[in-house]
PDB file of C-alpha atoms in Angstrom:
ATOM      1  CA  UNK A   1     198.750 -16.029 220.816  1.00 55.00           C
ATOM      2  CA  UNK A   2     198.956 -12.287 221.358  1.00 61.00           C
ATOM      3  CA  UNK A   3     201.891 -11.478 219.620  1.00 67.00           C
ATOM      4  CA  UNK A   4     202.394  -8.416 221.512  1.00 84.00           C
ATOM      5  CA  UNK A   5     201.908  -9.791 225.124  1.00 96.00           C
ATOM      6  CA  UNK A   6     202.732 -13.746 224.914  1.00 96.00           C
ATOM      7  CA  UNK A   7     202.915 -13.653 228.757  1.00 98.00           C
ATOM      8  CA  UNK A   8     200.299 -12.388 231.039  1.00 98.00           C
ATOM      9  CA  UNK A   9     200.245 -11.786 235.028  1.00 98.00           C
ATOM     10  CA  UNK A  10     197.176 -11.713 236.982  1.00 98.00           C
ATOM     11  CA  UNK A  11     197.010 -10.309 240.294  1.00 98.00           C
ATOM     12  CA  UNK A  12     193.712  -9.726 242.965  1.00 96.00           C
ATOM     13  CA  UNK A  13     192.916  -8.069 245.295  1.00 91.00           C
ATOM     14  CA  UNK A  14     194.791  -8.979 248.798  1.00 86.00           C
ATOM     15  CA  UNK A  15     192.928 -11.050 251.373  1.00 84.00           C
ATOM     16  CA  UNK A  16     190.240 -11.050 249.326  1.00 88.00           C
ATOM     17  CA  UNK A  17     189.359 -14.850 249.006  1.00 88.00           C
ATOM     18  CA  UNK A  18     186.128 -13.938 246.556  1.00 91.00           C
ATOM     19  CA  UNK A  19     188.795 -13.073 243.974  1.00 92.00           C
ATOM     20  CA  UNK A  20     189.619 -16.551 243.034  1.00 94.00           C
ATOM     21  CA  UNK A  21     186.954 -17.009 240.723  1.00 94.00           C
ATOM     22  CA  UNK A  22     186.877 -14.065 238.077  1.00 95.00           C
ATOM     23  CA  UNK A  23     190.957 -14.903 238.369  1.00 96.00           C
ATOM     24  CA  UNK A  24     190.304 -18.336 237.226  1.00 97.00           C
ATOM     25  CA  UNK A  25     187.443 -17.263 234.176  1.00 96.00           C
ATOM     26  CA  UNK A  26     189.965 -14.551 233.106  1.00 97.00           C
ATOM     27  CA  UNK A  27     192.835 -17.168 233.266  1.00 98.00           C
ATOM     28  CA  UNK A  28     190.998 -19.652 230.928  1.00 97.00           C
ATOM     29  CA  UNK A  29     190.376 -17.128 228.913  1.00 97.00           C
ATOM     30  CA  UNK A  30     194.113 -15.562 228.377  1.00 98.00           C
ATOM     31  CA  UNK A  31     194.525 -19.780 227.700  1.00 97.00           C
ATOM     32  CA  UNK A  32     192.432 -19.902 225.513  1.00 96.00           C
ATOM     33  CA  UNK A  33     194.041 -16.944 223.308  1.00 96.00           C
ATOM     34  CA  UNK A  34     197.102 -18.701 222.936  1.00 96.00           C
ATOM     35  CA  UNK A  35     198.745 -16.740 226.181  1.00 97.00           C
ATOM     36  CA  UNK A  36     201.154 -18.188 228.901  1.00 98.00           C
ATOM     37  CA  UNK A  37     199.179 -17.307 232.494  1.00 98.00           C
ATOM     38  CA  UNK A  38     200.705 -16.516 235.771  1.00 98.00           C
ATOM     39  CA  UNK A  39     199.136 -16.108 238.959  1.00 98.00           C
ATOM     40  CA  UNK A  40     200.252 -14.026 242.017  1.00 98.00           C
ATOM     41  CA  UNK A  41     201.508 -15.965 244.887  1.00 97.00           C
ATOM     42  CA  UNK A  42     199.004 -14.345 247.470  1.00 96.00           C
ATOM     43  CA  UNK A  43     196.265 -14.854 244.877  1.00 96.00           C
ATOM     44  CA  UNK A  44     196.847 -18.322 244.161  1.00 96.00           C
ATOM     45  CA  UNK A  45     196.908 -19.146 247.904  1.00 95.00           C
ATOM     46  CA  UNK A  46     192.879 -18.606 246.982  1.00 94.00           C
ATOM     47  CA  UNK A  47     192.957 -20.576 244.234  1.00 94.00           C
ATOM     48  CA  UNK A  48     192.236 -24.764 245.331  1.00 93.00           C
ATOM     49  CA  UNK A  49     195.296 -26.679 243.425  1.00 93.00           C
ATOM     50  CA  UNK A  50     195.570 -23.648 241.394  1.00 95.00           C
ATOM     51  CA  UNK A  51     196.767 -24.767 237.858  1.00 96.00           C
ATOM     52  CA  UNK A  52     198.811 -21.935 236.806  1.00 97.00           C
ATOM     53  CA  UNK A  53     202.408 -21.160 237.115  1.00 98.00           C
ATOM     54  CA  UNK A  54     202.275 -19.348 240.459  1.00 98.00           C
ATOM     55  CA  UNK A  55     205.110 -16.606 240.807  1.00 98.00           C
ATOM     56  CA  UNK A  56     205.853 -14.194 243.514  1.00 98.00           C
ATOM     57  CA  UNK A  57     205.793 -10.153 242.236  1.00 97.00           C
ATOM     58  CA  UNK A  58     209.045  -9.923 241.486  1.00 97.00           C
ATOM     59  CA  UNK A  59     209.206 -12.881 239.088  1.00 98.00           C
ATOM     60  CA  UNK A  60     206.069 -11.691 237.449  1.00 98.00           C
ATOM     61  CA  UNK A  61     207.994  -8.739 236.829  1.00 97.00           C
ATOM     62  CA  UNK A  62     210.709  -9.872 235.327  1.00 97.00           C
ATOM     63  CA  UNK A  63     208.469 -12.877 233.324  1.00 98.00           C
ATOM     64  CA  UNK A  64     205.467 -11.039 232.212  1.00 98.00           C
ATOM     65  CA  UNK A  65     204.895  -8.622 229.210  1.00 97.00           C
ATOM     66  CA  UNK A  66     201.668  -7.533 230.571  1.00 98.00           C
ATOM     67  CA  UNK A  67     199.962  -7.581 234.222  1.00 98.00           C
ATOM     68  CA  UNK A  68     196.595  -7.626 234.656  1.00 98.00           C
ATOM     69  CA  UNK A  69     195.547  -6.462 238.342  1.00 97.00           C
ATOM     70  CA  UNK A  70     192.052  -7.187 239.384  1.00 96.00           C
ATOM     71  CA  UNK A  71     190.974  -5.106 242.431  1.00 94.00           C
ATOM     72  CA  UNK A  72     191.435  -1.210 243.693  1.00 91.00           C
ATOM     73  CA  UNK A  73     193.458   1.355 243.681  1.00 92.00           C
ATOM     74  CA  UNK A  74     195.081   0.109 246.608  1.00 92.00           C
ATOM     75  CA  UNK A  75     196.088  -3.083 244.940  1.00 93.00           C
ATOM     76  CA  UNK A  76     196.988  -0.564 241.912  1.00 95.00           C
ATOM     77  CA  UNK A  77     199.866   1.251 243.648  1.00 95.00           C
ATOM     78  CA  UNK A  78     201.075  -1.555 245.373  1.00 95.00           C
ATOM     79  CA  UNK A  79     202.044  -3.399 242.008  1.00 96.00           C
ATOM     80  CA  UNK A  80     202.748  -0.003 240.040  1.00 96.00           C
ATOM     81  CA  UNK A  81     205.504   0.681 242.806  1.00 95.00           C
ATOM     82  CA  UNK A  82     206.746  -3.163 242.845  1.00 95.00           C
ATOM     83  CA  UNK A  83     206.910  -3.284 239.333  1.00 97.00           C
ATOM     84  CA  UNK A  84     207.972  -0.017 237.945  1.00 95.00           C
ATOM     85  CA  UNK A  85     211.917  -1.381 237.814  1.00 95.00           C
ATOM     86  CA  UNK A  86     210.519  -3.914 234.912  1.00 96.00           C
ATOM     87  CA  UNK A  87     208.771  -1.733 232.627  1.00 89.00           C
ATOM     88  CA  UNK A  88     205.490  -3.699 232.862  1.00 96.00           C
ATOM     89  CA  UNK A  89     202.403  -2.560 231.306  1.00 97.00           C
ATOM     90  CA  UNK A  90     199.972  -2.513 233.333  1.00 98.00           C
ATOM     91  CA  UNK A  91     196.262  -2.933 233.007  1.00 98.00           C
ATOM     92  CA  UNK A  92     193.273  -2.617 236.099  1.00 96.00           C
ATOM     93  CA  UNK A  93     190.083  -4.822 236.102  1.00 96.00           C
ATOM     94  CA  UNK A  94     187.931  -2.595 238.724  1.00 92.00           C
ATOM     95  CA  UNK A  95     187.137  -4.573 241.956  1.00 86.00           C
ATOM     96  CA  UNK A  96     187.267  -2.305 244.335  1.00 72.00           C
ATOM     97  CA  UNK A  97     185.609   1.521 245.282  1.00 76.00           C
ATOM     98  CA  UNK A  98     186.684   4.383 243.037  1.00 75.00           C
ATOM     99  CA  UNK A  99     188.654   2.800 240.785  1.00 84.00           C
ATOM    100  CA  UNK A 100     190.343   5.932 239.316  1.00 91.00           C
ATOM    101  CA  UNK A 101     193.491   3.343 238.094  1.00 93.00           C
ATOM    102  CA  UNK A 102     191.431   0.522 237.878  1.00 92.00           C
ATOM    103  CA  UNK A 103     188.868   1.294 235.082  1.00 88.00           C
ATOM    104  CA  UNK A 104     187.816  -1.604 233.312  1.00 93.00           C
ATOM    105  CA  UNK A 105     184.684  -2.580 234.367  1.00 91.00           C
ATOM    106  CA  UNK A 106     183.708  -6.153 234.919  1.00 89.00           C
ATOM    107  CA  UNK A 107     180.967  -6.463 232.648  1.00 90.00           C
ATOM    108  CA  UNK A 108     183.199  -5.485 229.572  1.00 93.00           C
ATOM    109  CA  UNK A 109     186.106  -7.226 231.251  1.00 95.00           C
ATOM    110  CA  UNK A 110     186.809  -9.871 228.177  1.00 97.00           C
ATOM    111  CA  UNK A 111     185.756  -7.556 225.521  1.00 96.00           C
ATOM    112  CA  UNK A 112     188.539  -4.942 226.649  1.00 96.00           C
ATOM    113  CA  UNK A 113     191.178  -7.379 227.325  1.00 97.00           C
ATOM    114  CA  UNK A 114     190.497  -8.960 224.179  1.00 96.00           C
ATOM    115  CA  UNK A 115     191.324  -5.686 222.502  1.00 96.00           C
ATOM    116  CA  UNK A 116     194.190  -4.613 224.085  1.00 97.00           C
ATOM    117  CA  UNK A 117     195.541  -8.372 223.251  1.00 96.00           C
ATOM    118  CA  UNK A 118     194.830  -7.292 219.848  1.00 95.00           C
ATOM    119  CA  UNK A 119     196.593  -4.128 220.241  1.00 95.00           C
ATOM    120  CA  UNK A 120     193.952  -2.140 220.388  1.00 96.00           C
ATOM    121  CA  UNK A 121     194.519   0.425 223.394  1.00 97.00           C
ATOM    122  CA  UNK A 122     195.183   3.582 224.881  1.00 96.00           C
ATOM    123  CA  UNK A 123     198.956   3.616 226.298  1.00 96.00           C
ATOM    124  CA  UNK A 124     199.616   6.024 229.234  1.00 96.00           C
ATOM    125  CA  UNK A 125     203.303   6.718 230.580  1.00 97.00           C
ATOM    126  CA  UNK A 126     202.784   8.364 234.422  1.00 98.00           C
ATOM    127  CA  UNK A 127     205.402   9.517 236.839  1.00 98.00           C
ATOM    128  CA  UNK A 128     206.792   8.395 240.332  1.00 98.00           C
ATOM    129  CA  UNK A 129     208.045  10.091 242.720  1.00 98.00           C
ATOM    130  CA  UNK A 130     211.188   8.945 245.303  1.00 98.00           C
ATOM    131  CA  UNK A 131     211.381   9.572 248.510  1.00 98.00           C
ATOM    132  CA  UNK A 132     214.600   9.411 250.983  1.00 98.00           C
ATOM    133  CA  UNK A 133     214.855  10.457 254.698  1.00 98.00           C
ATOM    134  CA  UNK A 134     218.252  11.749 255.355  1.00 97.00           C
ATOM    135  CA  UNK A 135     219.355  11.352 259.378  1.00 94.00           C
ATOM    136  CA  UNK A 136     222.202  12.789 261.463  1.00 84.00           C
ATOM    137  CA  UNK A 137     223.038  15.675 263.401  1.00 68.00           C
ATOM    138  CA  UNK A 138     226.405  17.997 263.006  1.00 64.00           C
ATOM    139  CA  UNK A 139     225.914  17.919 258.775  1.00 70.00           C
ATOM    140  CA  UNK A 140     227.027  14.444 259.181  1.00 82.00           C
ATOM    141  CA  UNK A 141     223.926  12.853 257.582  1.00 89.00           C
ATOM    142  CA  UNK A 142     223.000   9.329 255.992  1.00 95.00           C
ATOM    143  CA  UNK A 143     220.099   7.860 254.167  1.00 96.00           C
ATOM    144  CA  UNK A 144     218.277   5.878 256.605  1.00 96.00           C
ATOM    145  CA  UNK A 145     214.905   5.321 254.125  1.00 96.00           C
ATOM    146  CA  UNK A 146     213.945   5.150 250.318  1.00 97.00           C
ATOM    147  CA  UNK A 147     210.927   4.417 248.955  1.00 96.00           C
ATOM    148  CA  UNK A 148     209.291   5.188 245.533  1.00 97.00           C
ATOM    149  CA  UNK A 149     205.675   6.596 245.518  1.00 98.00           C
ATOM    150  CA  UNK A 150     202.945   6.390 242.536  1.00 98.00           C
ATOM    151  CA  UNK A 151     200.502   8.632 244.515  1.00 98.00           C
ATOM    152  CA  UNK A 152     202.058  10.779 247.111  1.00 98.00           C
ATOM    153  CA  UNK A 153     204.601  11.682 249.861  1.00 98.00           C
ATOM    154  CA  UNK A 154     203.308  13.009 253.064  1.00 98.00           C
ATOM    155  CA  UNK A 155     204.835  14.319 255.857  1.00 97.00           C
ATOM    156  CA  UNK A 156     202.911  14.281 259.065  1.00 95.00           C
ATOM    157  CA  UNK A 157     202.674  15.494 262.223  1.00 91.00           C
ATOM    158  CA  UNK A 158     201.534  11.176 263.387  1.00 82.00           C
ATOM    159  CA  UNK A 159     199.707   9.976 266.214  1.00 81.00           C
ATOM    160  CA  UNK A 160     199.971  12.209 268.751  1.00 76.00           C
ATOM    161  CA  UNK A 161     198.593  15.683 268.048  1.00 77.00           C
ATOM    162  CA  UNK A 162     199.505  18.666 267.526  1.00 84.00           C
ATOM    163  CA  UNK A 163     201.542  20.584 264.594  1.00 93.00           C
ATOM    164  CA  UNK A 164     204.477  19.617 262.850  1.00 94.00           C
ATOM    165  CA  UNK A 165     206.941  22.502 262.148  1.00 96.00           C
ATOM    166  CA  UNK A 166     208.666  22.265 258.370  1.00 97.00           C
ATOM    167  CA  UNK A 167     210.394  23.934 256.453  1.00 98.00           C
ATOM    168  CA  UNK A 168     210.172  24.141 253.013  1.00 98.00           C
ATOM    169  CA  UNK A 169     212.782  23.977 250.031  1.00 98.00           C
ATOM    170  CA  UNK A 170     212.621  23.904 246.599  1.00 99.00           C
ATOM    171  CA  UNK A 171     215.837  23.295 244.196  1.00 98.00           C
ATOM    172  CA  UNK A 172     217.617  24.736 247.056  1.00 98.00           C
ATOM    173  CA  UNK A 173     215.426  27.981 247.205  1.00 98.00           C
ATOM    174  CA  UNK A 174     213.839  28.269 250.573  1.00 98.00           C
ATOM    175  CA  UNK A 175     210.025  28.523 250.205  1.00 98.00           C
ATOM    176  CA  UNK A 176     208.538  28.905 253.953  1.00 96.00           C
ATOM    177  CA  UNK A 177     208.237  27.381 257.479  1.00 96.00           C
ATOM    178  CA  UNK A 178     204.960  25.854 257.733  1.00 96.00           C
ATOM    179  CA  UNK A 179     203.049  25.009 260.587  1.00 96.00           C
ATOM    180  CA  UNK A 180     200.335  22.156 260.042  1.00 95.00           C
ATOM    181  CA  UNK A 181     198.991  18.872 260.353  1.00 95.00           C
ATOM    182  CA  UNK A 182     201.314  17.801 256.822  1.00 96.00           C
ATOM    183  CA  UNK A 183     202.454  18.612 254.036  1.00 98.00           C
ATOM    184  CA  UNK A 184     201.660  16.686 250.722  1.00 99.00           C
ATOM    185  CA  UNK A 185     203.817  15.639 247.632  1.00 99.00           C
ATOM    186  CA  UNK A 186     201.404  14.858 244.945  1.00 99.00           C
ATOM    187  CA  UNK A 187     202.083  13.177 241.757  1.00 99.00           C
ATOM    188  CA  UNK A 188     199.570  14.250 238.721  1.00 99.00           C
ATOM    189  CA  UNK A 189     198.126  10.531 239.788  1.00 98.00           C
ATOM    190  CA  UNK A 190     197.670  11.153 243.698  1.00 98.00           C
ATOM    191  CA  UNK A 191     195.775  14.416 242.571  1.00 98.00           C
ATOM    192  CA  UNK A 192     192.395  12.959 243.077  1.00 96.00           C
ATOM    193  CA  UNK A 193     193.590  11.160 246.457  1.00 96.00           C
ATOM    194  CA  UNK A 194     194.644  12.739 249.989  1.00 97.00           C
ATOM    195  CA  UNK A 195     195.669  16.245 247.965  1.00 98.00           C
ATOM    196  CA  UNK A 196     192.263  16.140 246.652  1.00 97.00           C
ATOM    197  CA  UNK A 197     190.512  15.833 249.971  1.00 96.00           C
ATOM    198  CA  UNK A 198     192.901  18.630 251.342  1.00 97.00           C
ATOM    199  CA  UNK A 199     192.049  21.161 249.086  1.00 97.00           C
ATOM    200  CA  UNK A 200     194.680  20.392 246.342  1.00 98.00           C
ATOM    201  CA  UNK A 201     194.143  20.940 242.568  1.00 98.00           C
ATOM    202  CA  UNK A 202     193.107  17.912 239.854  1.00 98.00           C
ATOM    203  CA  UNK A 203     195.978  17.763 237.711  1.00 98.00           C
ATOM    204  CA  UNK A 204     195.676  15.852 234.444  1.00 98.00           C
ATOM    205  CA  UNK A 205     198.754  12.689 234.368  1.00 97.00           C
ATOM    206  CA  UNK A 206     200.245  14.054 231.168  1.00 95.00           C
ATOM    207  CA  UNK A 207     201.599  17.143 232.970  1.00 97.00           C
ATOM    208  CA  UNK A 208     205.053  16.589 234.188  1.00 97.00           C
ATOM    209  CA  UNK A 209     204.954  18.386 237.949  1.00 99.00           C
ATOM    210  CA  UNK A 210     204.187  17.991 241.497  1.00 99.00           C
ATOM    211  CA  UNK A 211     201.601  19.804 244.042  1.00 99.00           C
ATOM    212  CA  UNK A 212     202.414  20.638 247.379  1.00 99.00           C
ATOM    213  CA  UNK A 213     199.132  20.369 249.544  1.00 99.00           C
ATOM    214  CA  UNK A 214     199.226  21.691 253.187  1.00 98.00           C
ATOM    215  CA  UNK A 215     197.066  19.713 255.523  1.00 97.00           C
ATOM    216  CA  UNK A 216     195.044  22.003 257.544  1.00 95.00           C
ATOM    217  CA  UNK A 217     197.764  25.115 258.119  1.00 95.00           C
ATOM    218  CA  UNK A 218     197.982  27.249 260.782  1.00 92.00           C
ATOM    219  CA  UNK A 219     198.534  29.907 258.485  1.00 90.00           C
ATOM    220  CA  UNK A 220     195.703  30.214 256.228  1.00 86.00           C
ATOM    221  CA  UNK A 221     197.811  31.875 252.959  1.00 91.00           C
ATOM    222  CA  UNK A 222     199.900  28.627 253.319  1.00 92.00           C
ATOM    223  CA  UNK A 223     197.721  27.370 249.768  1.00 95.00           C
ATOM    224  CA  UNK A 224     198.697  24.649 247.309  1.00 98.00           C
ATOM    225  CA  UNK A 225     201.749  24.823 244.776  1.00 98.00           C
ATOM    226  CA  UNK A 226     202.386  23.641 241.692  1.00 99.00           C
ATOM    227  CA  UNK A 227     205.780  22.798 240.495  1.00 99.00           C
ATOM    228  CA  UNK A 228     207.988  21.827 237.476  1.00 98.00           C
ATOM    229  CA  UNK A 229     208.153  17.507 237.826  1.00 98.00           C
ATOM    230  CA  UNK A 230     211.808  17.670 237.687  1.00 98.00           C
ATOM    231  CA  UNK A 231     212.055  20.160 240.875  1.00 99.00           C
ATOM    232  CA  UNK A 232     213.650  18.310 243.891  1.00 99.00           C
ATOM    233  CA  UNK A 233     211.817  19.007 247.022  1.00 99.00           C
ATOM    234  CA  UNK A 234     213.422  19.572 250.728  1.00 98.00           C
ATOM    235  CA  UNK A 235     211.383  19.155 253.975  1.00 98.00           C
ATOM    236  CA  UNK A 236     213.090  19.737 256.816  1.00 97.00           C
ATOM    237  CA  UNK A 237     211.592  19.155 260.166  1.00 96.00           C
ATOM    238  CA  UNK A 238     212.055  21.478 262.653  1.00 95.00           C
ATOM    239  CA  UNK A 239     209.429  20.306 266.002  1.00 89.00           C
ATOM    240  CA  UNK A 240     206.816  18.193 266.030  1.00 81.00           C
ATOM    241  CA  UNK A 241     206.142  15.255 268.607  1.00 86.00           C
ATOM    242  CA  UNK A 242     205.998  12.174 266.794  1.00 88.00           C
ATOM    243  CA  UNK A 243     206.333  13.145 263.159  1.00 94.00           C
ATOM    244  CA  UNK A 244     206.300  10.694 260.321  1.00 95.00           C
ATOM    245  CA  UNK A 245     206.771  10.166 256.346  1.00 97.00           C
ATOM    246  CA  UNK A 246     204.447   8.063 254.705  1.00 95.00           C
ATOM    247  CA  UNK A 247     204.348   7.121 250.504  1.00 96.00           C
ATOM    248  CA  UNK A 248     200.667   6.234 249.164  1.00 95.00           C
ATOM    249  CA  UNK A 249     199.619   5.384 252.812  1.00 89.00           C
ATOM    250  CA  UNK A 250     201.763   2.237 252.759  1.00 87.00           C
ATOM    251  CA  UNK A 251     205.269   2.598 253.703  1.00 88.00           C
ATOM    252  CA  UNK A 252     206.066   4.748 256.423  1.00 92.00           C
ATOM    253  CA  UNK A 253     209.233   6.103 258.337  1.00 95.00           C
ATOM    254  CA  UNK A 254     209.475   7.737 261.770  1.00 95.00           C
ATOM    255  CA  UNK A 255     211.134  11.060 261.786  1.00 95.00           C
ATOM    256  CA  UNK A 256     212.980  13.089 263.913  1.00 94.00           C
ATOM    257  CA  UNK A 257     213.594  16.723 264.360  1.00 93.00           C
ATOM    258  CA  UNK A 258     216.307  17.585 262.006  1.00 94.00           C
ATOM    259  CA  UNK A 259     215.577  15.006 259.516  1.00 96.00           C
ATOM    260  CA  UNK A 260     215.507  15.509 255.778  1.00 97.00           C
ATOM    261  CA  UNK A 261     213.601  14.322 253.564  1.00 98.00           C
ATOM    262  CA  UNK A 262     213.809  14.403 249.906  1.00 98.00           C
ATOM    263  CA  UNK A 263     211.468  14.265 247.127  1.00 99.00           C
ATOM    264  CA  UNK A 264     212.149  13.805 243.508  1.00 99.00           C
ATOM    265  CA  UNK A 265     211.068  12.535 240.411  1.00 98.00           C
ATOM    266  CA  UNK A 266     212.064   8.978 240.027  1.00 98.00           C
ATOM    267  CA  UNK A 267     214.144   7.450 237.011  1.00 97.00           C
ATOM    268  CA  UNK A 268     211.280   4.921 236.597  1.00 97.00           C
ATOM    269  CA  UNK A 269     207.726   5.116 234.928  1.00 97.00           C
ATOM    270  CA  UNK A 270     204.468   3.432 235.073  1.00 97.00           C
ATOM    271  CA  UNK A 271     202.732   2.152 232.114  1.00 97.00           C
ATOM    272  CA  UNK A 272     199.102   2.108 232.077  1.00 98.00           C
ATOM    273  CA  UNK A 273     196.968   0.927 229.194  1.00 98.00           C
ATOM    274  CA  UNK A 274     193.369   1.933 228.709  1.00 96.00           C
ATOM    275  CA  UNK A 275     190.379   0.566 226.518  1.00 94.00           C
ATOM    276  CA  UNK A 276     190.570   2.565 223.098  1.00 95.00           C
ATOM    277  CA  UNK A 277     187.923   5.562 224.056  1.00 93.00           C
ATOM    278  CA  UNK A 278     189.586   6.173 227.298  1.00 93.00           C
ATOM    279  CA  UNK A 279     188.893  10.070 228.211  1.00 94.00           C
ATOM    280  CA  UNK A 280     190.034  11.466 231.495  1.00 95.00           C
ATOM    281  CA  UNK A 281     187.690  13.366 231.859  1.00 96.00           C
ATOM    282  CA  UNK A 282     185.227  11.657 231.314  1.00 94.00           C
ATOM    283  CA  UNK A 283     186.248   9.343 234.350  1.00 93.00           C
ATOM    284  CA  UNK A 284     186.205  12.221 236.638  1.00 94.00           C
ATOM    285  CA  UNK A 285     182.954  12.885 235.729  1.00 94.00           C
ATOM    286  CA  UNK A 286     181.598   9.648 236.540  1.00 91.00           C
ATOM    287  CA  UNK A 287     184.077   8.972 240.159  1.00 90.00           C
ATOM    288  CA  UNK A 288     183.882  12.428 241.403  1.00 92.00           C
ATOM    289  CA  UNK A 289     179.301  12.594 240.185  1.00 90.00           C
ATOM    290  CA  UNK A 290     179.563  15.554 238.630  1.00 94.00           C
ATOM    291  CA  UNK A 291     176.632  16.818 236.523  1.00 86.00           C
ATOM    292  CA  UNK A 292     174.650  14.675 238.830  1.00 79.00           C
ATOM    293  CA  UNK A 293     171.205  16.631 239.843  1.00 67.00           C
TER     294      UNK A 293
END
């Protein structure tokens, strides 16, 4: 038994049928180490007369010492978010594109997990942000949406064109109205996502701060902007048609003009462990091809 996790988690990718079977070679494994195994509802729904204890996420999070999630970094944030209340450690088993949280390989999948059972691995504590849309005209407003966010917060100007008109706040201090297709509130971790493909800096996942990332400005000095992680950010729209906040492309809110919405640092952490020999940089080098002729 692993002494340090007696009670593992393992969760695939969604609607992704194929993930049954490394599940199942990964479970017998963990069972074979001594380790009490339990499966993801939605994954065991894959699994024929699955013989696991089957949980649903939050059980898992309150049960496990350790999750294992085999898929992307879609299936990634989803968990990260869902269990970031239990102080889970979290491991990824690469199944999916990029894999930039996901980056154990499946060819060394048993020889890394076997490790890190053996407490050999590279822990990593990374931040969250929290989101809340504040409603209501008059300075009469209420909280009408929460939501915690491992990658980013964007506000957007939605479906129907146009610009979205924002202004800007920081710890109070007014920054600038911005005209745009968005604004972005980037996590060290959500670096290399959307703020990366609009122009925002890589920032290693150690640093404790945020980037704001226009998305295409109409104002070209509008630029990116790094700030201290325990800022509170303030974005205020002003006009748009059909604006809307959305956290790691998954949960969204329609806005209003006049709405609030609030970023912050949240309370909670995510725990991320990493085969012993883990380097940043390294994976950037190898996602992003550089030094690739």
């Amino acid at each position: 038994m692993s002494a340090a996790f007696p009670t593992v988690a393992l969760i695939g990718k969604y609607k992704s049928p194929e993930i049954a079977e490394p599940v199942l070679k990964l479970a017998r494994f963990l069972e074979g180490r001594g380790v009490k195994v339990l499966i993801d509802r939605l994954t065991a729904a894959h699994i024929d007369n699955c013989p696991y204890a089957v949980r649903v996420l939050e059980e898992l999070g309150r049960e496990a010492d350790l999750a294992i999630v085999l898929g992307g970094d879609g299936t990634m944030l989803n968990i990260a978010r869902t269990f970031a209340p239990y102080d889970v450690a979290l491991v990824g088993v690469n199944q999916g594109r990029l894999g930039f949280l996901t980056d154990i390989s499946v060819d060394t999948i048993f020889e890394s997990i076997t490790a890190i059972l053996d407490g050999k691995f590279v822990a990593e504590e990374r931040m969250l942000l929290e989101s809340e849309v504040w409603s209501g005209g008059n300075g009469d407003q209420e909280r009408v949406f929460e939501v915690l966010a491992f990658n980013d917060v964007v506000v957007s100007k939605g479906f129907k064109g146009g610009l979205v008109e924002i202004e800007v706040r920081i710890d109070g201090d007014f920054i600038y109205n911005q005209r745009s297709d968005g604004l972005i509130v980037a996590t060290p971790t959500g670096s290399t996502a959307y703020a990366l493909s609009s122009g925002g800096p890589i920032v290693h996942p150690a640093l404790s701060v945020m980037s704001l990332v226009p998305v295409s400005p109409h104002t070209l000095s509008n630029r990116p902007i790094v700030i201290g992680g325990d800022s509170t950010v303030e974005i205020i729209v002003r006009s748009a048609d059909d604006p809307r906040v959305h956290c790691d492309s998954h949960s969204h809110f329609d806005l209003r003009e006049g709405d609030r919405i609030v970023v912050r640092r949240s309370a909670h952490t995510i725990k991320l462990l990493h085969p012993v020999g883990h380097s940043y940089y390294a994976m950037l080098r190898e996602k992003l091809h550089w030094n690739r002729d």
